[in-house]
Structure formats: structure tokens, C-alpha cells
mmCIF file of C-alpha atoms and ligand atoms in Angstrom:
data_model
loop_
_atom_site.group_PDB
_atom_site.id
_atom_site.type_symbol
_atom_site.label_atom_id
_atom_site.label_comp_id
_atom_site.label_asym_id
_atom_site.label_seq_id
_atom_site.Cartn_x
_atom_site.Cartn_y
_atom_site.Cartn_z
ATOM 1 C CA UNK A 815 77.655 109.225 -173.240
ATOM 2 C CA UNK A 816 80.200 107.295 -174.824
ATOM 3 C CA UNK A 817 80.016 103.146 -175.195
ATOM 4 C CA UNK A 818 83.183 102.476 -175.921
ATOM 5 C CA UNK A 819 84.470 100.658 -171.939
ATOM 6 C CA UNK A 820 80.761 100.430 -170.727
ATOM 7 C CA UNK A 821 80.760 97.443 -168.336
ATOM 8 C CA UNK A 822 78.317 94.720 -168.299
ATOM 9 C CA UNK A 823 76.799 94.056 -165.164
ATOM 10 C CA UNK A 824 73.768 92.096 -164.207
ATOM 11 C CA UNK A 825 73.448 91.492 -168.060
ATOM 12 C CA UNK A 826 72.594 95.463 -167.688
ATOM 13 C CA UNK A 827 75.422 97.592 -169.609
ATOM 14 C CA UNK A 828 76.371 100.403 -167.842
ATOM 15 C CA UNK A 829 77.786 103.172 -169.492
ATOM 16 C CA UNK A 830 80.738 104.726 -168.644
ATOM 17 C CA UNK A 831 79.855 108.512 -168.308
ATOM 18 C CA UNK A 832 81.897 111.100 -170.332
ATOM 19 C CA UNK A 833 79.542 114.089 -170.874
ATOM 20 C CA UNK A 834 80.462 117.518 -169.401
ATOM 21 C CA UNK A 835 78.631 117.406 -166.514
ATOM 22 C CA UNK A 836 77.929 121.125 -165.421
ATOM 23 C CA UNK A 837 79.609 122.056 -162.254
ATOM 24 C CA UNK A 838 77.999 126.279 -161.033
ATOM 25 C CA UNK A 839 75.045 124.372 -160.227
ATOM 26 C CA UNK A 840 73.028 124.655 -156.657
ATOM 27 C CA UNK A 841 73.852 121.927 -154.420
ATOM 28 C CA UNK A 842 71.387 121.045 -151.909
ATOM 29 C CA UNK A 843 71.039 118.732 -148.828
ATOM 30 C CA UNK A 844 67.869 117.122 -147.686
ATOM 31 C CA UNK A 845 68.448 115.980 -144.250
ATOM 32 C CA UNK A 846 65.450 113.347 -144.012
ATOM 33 C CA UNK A 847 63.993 113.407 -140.111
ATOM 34 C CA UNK A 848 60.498 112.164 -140.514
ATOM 35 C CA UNK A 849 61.084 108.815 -139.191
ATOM 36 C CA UNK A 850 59.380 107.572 -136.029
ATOM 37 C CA UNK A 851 62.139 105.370 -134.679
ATOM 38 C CA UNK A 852 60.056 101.885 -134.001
ATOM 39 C CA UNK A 853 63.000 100.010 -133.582
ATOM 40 C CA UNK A 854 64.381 102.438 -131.120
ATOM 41 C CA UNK A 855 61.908 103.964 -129.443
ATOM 42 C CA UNK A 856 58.876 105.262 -130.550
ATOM 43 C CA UNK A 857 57.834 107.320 -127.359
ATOM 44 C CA UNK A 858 61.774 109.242 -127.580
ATOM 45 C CA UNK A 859 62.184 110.778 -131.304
ATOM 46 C CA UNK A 860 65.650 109.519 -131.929
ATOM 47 C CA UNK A 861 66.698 112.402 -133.883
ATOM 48 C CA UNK A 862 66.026 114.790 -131.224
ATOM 49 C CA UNK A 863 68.030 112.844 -128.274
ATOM 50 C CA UNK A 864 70.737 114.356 -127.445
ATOM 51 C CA UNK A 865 74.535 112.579 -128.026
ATOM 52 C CA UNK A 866 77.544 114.368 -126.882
ATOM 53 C CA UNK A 867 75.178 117.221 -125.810
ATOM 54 C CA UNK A 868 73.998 118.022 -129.087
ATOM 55 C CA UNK A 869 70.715 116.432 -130.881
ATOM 56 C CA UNK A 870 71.463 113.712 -133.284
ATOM 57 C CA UNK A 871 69.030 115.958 -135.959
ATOM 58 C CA UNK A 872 71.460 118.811 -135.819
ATOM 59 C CA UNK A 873 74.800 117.242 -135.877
ATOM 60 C CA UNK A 874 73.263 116.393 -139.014
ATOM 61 C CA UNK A 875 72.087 119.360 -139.996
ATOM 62 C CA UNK A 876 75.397 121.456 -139.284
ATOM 63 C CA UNK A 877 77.819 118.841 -141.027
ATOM 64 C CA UNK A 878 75.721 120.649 -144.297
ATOM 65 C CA UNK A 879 75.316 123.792 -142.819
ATOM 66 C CA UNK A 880 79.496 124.085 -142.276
ATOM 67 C CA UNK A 881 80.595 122.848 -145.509
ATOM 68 C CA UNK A 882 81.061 125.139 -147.920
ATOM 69 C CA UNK A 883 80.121 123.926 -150.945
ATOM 70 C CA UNK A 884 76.633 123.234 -150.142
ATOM 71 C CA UNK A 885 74.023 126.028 -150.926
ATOM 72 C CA UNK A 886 71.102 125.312 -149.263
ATOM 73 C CA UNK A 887 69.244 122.504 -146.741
ATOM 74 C CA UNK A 888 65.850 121.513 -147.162
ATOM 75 C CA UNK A 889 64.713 119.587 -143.747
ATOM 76 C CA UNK A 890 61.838 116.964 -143.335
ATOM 77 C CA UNK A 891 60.238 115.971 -140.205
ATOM 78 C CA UNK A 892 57.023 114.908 -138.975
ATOM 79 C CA UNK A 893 54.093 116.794 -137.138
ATOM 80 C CA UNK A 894 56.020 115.233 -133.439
ATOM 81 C CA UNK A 895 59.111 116.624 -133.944
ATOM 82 C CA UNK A 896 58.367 119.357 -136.117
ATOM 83 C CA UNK A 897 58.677 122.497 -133.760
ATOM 84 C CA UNK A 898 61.144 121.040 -131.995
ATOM 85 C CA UNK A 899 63.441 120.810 -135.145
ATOM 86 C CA UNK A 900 62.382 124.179 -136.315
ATOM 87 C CA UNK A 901 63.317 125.352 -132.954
ATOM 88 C CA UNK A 902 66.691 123.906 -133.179
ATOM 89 C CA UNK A 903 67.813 125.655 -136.463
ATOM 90 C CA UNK A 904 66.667 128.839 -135.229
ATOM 91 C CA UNK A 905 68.204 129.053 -131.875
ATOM 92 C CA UNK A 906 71.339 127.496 -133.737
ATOM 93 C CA UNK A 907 71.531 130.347 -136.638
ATOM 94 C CA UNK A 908 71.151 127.540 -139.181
ATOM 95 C CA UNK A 909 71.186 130.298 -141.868
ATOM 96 C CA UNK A 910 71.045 127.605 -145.467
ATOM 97 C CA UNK A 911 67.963 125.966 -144.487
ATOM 98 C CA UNK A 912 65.116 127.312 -146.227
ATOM 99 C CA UNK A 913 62.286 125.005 -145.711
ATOM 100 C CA UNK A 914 61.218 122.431 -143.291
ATOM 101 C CA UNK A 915 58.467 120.082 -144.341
ATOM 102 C CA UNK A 916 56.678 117.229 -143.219
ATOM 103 C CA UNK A 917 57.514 113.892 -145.018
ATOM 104 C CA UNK A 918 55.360 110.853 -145.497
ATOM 105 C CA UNK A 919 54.719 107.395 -144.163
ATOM 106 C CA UNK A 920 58.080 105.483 -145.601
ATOM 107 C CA UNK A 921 61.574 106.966 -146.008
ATOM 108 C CA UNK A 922 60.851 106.790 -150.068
ATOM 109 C CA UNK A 923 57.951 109.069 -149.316
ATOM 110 C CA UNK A 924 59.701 111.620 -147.524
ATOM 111 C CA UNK A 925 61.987 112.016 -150.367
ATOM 112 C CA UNK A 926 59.664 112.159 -152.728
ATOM 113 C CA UNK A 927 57.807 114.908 -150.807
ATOM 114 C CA UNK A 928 61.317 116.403 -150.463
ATOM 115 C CA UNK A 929 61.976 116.370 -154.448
ATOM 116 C CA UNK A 930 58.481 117.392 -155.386
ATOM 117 C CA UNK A 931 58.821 120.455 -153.198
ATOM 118 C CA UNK A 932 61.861 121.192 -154.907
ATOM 119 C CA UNK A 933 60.710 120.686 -158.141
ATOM 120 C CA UNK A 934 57.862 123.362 -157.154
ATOM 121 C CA UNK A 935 60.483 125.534 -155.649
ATOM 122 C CA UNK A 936 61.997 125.743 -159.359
ATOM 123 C CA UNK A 937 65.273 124.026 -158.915
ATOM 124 C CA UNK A 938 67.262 123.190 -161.943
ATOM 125 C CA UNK A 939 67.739 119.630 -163.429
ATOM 126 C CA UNK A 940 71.045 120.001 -163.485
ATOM 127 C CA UNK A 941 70.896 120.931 -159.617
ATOM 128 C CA UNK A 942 72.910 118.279 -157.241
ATOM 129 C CA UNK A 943 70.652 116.621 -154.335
ATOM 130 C CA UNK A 944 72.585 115.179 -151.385
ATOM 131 C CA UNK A 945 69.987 113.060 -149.744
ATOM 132 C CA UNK A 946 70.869 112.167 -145.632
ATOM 133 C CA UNK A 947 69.526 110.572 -142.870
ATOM 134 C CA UNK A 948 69.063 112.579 -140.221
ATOM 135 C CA UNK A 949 70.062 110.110 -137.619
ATOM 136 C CA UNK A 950 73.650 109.707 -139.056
ATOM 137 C CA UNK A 951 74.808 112.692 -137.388
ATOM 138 C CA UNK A 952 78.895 111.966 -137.561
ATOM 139 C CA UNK A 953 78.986 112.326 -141.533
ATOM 140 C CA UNK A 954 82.562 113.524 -142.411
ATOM 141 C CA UNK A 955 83.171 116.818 -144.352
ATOM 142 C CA UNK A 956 84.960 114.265 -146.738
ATOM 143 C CA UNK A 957 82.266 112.129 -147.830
ATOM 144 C CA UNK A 958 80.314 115.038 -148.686
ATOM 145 C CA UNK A 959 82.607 116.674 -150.295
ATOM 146 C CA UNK A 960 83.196 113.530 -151.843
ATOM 147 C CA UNK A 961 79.613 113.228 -153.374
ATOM 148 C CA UNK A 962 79.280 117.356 -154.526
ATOM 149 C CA UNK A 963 82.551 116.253 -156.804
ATOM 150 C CA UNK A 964 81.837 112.753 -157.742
ATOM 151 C CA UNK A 965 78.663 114.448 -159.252
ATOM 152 C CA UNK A 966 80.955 116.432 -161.755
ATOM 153 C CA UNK A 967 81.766 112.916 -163.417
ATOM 154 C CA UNK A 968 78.687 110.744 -162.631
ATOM 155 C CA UNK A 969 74.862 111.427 -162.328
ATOM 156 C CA UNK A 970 74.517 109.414 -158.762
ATOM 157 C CA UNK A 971 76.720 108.852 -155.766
ATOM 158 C CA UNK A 972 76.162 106.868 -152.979
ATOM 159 C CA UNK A 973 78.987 106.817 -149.540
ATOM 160 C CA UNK A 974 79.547 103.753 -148.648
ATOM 161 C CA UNK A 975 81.983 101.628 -146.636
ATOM 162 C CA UNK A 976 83.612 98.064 -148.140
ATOM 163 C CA UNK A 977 82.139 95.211 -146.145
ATOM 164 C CA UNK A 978 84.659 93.035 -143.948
ATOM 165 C CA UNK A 979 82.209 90.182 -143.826
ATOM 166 C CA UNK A 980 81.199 87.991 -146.663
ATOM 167 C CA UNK A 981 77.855 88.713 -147.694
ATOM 168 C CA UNK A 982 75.455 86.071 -148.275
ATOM 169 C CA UNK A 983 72.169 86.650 -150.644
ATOM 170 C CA UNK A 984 69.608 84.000 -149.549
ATOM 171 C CA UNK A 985 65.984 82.937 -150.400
ATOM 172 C CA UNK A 986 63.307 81.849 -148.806
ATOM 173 C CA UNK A 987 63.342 77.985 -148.682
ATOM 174 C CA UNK A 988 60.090 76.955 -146.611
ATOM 175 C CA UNK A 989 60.498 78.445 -143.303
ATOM 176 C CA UNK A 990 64.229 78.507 -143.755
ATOM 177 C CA UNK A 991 66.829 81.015 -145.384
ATOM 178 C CA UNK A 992 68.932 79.521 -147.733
ATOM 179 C CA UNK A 993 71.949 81.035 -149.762
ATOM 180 C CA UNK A 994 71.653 81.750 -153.316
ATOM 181 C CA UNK A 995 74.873 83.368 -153.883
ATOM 182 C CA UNK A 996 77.645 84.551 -152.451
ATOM 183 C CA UNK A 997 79.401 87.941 -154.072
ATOM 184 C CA UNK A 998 83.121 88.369 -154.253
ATOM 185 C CA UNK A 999 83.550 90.466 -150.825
ATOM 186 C CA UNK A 1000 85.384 92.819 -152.419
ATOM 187 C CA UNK A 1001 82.835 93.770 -154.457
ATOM 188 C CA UNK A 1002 80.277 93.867 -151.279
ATOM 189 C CA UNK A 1003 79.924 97.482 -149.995
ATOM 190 C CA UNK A 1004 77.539 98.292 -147.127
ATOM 191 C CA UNK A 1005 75.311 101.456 -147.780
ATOM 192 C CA UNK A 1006 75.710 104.895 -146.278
ATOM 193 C CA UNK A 1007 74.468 108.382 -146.984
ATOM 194 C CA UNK A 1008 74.432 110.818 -148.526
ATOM 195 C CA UNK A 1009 72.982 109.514 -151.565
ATOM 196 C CA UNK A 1010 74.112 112.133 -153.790
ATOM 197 C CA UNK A 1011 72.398 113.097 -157.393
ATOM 198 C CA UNK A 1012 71.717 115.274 -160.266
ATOM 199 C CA UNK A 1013 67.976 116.602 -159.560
ATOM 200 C CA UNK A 1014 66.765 115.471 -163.137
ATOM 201 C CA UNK A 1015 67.689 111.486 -162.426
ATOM 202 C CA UNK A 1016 66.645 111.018 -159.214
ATOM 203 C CA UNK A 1017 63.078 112.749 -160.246
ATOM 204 C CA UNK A 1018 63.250 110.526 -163.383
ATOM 205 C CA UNK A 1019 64.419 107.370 -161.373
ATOM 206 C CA UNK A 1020 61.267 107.608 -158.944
ATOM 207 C CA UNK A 1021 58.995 108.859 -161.359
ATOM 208 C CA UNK A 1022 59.516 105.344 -162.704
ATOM 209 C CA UNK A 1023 59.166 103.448 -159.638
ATOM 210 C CA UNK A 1024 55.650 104.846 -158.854
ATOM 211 C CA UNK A 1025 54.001 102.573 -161.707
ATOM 212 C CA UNK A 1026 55.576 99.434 -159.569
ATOM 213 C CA UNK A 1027 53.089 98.648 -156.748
ATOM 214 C CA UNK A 1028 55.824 96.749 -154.937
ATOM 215 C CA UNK A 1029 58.207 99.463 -154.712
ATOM 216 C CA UNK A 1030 59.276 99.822 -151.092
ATOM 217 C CA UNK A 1031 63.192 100.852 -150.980
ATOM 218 C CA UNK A 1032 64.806 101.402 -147.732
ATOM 219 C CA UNK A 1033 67.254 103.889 -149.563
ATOM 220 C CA UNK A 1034 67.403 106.064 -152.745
ATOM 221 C CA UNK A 1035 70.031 104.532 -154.734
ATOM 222 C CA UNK A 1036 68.403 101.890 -155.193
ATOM 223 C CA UNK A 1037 65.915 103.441 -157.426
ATOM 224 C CA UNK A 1038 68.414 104.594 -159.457
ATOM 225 C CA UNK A 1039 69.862 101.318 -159.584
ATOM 226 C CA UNK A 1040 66.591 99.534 -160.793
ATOM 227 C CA UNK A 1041 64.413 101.955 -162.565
ATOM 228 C CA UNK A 1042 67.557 103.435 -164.125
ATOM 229 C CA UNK A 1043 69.640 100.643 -164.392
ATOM 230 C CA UNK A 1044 71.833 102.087 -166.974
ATOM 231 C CA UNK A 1045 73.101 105.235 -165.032
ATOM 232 C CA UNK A 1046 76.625 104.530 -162.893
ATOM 233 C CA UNK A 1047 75.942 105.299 -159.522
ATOM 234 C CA UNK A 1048 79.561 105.523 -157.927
ATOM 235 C CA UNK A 1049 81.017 104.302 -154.732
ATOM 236 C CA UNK A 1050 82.211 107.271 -152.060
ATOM 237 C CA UNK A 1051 84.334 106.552 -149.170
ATOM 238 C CA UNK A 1052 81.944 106.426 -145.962
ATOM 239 C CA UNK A 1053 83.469 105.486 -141.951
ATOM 240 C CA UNK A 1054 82.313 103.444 -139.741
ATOM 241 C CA UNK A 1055 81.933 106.399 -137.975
ATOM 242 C CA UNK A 1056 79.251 107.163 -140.000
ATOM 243 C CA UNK A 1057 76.517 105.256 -137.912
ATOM 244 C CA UNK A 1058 73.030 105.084 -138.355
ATOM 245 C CA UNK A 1059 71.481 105.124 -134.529
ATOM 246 C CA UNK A 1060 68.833 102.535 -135.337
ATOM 247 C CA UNK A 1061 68.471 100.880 -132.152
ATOM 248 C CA UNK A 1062 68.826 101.953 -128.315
ATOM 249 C CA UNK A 1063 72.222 99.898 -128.353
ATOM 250 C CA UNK A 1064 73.870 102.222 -131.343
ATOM 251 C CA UNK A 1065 73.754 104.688 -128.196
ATOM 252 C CA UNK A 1066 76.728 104.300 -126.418
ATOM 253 C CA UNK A 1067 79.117 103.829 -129.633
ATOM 254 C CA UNK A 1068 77.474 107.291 -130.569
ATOM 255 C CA UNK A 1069 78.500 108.751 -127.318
ATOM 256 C CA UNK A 1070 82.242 107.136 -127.863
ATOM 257 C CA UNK A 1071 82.360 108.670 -131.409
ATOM 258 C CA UNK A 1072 80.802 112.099 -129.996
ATOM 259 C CA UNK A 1073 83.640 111.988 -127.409
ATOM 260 C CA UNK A 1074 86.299 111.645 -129.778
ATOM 261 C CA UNK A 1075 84.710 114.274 -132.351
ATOM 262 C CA UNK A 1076 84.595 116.449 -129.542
ATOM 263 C CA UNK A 1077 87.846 115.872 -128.066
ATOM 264 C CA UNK A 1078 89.564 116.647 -131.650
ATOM 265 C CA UNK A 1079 87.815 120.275 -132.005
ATOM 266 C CA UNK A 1080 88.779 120.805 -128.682
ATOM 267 C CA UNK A 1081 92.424 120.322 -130.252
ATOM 268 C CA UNK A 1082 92.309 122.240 -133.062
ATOM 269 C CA UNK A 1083 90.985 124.820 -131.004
ATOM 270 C CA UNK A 1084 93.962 124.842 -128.641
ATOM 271 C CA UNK A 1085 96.028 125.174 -132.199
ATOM 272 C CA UNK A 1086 93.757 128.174 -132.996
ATOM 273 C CA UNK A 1087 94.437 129.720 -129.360
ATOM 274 C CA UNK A 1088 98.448 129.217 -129.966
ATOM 275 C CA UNK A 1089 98.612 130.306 -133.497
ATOM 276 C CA UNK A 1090 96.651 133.724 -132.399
ATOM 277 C CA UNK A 1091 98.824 134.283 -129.129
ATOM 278 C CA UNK A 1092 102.315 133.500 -131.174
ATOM 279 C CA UNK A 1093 100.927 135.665 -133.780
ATOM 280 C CA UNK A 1094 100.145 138.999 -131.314
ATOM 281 C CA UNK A 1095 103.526 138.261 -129.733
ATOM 282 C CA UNK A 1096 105.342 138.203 -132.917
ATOM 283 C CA UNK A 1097 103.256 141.682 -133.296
ATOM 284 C CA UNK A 1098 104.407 143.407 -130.264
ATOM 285 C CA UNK A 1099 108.094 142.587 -130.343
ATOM 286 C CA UNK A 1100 108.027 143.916 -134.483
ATOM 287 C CA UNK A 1101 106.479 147.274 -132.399
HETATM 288 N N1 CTP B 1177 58.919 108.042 -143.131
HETATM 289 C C1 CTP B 1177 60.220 108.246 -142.915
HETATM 290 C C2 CTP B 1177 61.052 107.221 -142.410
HETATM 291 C C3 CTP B 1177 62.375 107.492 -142.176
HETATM 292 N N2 CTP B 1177 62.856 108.738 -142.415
HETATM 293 C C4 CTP B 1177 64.233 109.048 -142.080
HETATM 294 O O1 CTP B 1177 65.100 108.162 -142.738
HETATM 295 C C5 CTP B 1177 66.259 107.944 -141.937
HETATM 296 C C6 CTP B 1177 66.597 106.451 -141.825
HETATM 297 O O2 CTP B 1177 65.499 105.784 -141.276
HETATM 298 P P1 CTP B 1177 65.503 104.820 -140.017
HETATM 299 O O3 CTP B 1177 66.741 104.749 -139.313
HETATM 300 O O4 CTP B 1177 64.903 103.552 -140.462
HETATM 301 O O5 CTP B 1177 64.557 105.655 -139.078
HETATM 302 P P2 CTP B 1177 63.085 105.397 -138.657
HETATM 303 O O6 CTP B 1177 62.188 105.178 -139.826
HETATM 304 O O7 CTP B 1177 62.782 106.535 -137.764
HETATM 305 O O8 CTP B 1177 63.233 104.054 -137.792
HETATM 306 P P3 CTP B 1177 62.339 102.744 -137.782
HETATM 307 O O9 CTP B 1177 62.461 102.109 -139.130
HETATM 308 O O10 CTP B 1177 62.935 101.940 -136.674
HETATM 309 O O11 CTP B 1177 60.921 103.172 -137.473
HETATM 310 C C7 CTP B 1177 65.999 108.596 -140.586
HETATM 311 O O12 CTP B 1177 66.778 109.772 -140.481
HETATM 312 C C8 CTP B 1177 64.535 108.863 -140.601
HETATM 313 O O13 CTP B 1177 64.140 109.999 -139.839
HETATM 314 C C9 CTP B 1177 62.033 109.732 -142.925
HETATM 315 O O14 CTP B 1177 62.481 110.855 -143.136
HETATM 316 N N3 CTP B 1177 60.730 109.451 -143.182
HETATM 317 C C1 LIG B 1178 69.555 104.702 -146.423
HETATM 318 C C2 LIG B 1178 70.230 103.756 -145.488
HETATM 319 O O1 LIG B 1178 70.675 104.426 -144.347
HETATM 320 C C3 LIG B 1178 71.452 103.184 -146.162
HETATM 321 O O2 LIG B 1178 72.117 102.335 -145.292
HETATM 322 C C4 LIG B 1178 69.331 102.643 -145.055
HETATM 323 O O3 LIG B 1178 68.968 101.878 -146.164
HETATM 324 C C5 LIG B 1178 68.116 103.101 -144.312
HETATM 325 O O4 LIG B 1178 67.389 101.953 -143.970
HETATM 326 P P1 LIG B 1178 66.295 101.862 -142.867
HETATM 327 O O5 LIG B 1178 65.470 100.677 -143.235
HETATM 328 O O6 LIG B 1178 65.527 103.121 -142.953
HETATM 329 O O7 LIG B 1178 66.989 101.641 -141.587
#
């Protein structure tokens, strides 16, 4: 690590990262489907409703499954949707997963579970960890692609989309919010995943955390940001697209992005079709 253009940030100095990073490493995704959907509906497992006529869980799961440069997929679920899941991959010829687990009570514990298991599996330090929620099933190829390479230069990654609105940080003023600051929007980004990493800091980053007895983070950059706070953890281009079905009413704008997914494929197949039949004709008249 060189210091030479760290930033200061947060009266935290960041350093700029300039060690040779190594790049023939595995690269794994754990797609993280434990969650019991309270805010959407606890007696329908979001991540196994089905959105274009495919299961939220396993858009997910093929977006890893397809791209190439991902090695294997490590699934978590809980003991309600756990044979379903399983089911899923199997009857779908999901052929990089290589272990479903069961995760824990908060999304931080499911991870955990996810990187001790790894760690127990043998996986190298060096080793890059793509971390997803299951019920973000329209990921693009890019962002992930985006995070396996950002990891050549940095240690963390996290996709995210710039924020259009002004963000306000508030505290609690009696029973009111008040504001306490207001960040330059462009410098206001709104959180996505993947939440990419090498294996080594993310295991180091919550190792930390578990002496703090209020550590309850809805996502996994965050630990990297305060436990670690001198590791860069860079910005990847997410969508808006890229929705997390939280509530009942993220439904329909799933079935409108579905549609559209769908309706593109169905495109590039007819390009497929026409570049094969111009092909064999161009085959028979050379006969
Ligand atoms: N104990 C948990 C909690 C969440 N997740 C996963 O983390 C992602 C983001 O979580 P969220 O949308 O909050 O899902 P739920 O926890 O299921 O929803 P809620 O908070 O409404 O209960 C989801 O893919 C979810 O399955 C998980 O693997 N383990
Ligand atoms: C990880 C995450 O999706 C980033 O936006 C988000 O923090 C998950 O939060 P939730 O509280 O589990 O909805």
C-alpha cells in the first residue's frame, strides 16, 4: 500500500490501494435466501414467488450461474424454503452450486454462516466473495462483472446506484427527526449488491465486529467500512433495475422489468435463429 494520494475522509485516511492484487483466484457467489420476508409476507417466501414465471431465488441464482467468470455458488436458505430451493437448482441443472446451507436469524448472520463454511471448506484468502441478495433477481451481467474486476485493484466492492434525491442524515430530537447534515448529493449513492470482496477482509472485517454488542448491519459493506475503516471499498455501477422486492408493492415493477428482460432474450434469440438460417443458406449455395 502506498500513502502517497490517500484521501482523508471522516478524519479516517484511506489509502489508495497499489499492491498487486492476485487475479487466478476462485471467485465465488453467495446468493443469501434465508430471509423470512416480514415486510412482505411472511406466510409467501418471497424468494420463491414466481416473477415473469421464474422464482425470484433463481433469477438470482442463474445471473451467477451464467456468467463466466464466477467459479462456484454457495446458497443460504432457511429450514421453510430449504427443499424447495434445493429443488430448484436441481431440476434447473444449476451445475456451480456446491452447497446450500441454512443461515441465521439476521442477514449479518447468514453471511457469517456463509463465510465460516467457506473458511471450513478451505478457500483461499486471496479468494473473491460476491455476496447477493437473493431477492434482487434482475442483477446485470455488468455489475458483476464489474465487482470480479474491481477486486483486481481494491479489496471491497460494493454496486451501487447515485442517488437523485438529496439525502438527509437526521437524529433523534424528542419524538421528532431532525437533520444533522446534509451530504453533497453527488457524493450520496444508494446501496446495491453484490457486495464484492477478497475472502481474507471480509473474514477480518466481521471478525472485528463480533466484539461490538451493537453490531446489527443491514448490509456487508458496512463492516468493512467501520471495522476496517482504512480499506477503499469502491463504487460499481448498479440499475434501478436492480430492485430489491421488499414489499408486496415492488411486485408489479418486478413483473414490468421481467417483461422487458424477457422480451430482449426473446430478441436476441430471433438474431440467433437468423444468423443460423443465413449461415446454412450461405452453406448450401457454396455446395
Ligand atoms: N436472516 C436473513 C435475513 C435476510 N437474508 C437475505 O438477505 C436479503 C435481503 O433481505 P431483506 O430484503 O430484508 O429480506 P428479509 O429479511 O426476508 O425481509 P424482512 O426484513 O422484511 O423480513 C434477502 O435475499 C434475504 O433472503 C438472509 O439471507 N438471512
Ligand atoms: C444489502 C442491501 O440490499 C443493500 O441495499 C440492504 O441493506 C438490505 O437491507 P434489508 O434491511 O435487509 O432490507
Amino acid at each position: 500500500m502506498c500513502e502517497k494520494s490517500d484521501v482523508s475522509q471522516n478524519d479516517v485516511t484511506v489509502q489508495q490501494p497499489s499492491e498487486q492484487l492476485p487475479t487466478d483466484v476462485p471467485v465465488v457467489a453467495v446468493v443469501l435466501a434465508a430471509g423470512f420476508g416480514t415486510r412482505f409476507d411472511p406466510d409467501n417466501p418471497k424468494q420463491l414467488v414466481s416473477v415473469g414465471g421464474k422464482e425470484i431465488v433463481l433469477w438470482s441464482i442463474e445471473a451467477f450461474e451464467h456468467n463466466p467468470l464466477v467459479s462456484d455458488i454457495v446458497v443460504v436458505v432457511n429450514p421453510r424454503v430449504h427443499e424447495q430451493v434445493e429443488n430448484l437448482i436441481i431440476s434447473n441443472g444449476m451445475s456451480k452450486v456446491r452447497m446450500v446451507i441454512e443461515g441465521g436469524a439476521e442477514r449479518s448472520d447468514s453471511t457469517q454462516i456463509a463465510l465460516q463454511t467457506l473458511a471450513d471448506a478451505g478457500i483461499p484468502g486471496d479468494a473473491k466473495v460476491l455476496i447477493h441478495d437473493a431477492v434482487r433477481p434482475f442483477v446485470e451481467q455488468s455489475a458483476i462483472r464489474g465487482c470480479i474486476e474491481t477486486l483486481n485493484q481494491f479489496r471491497a466492492a460494493t454496486v451501487a446506484v447515485p442517488s437523485t434525491d438529496t439525502v438527509l442524515l437526521t437524529q433523534d430530537l424528542g419524538d421528532r427527526k431532525i437533520i444533522s447534515s446534509v451530504p453533497e448529493r453527488p457524493d450520496t449513492f444508494r446501496a446495491q449488491t453484490p457486495q464484492a470482496f477478497r475472502f481474507s477482509t471480509i473474514r477480518e472485517a466481521y471478525a472485528k465486529a463480533m466484539g461490538d454488542p451493537d453490531f446489527h448491519p443491514t448490509d456487508d459493506t458496512r463492516v468493512v467500512v467501520d471495522y476496517l475503516p482504512g480499506t477503499p471499498v469502491a463504487i460499481v455501477a448498479g440499475a434501478d433495475t436492480n430492485l430489491k422486492i421488499t414489499t408486496l408493492a415492488d411486485i408489479p415493477v418486478a413483473e414490468s422489468i421481467a417483461s422487458n428482460l424477457t422480451q430482449g432474450m426473446s430478441k436476441e434469440e430471433a438474431r440467433a435463429r437468423m444468423h443460423a438460417m443465413l449461415s446454412g443458406a450461405l452453406d448450401q449455395m457454396r455446395r
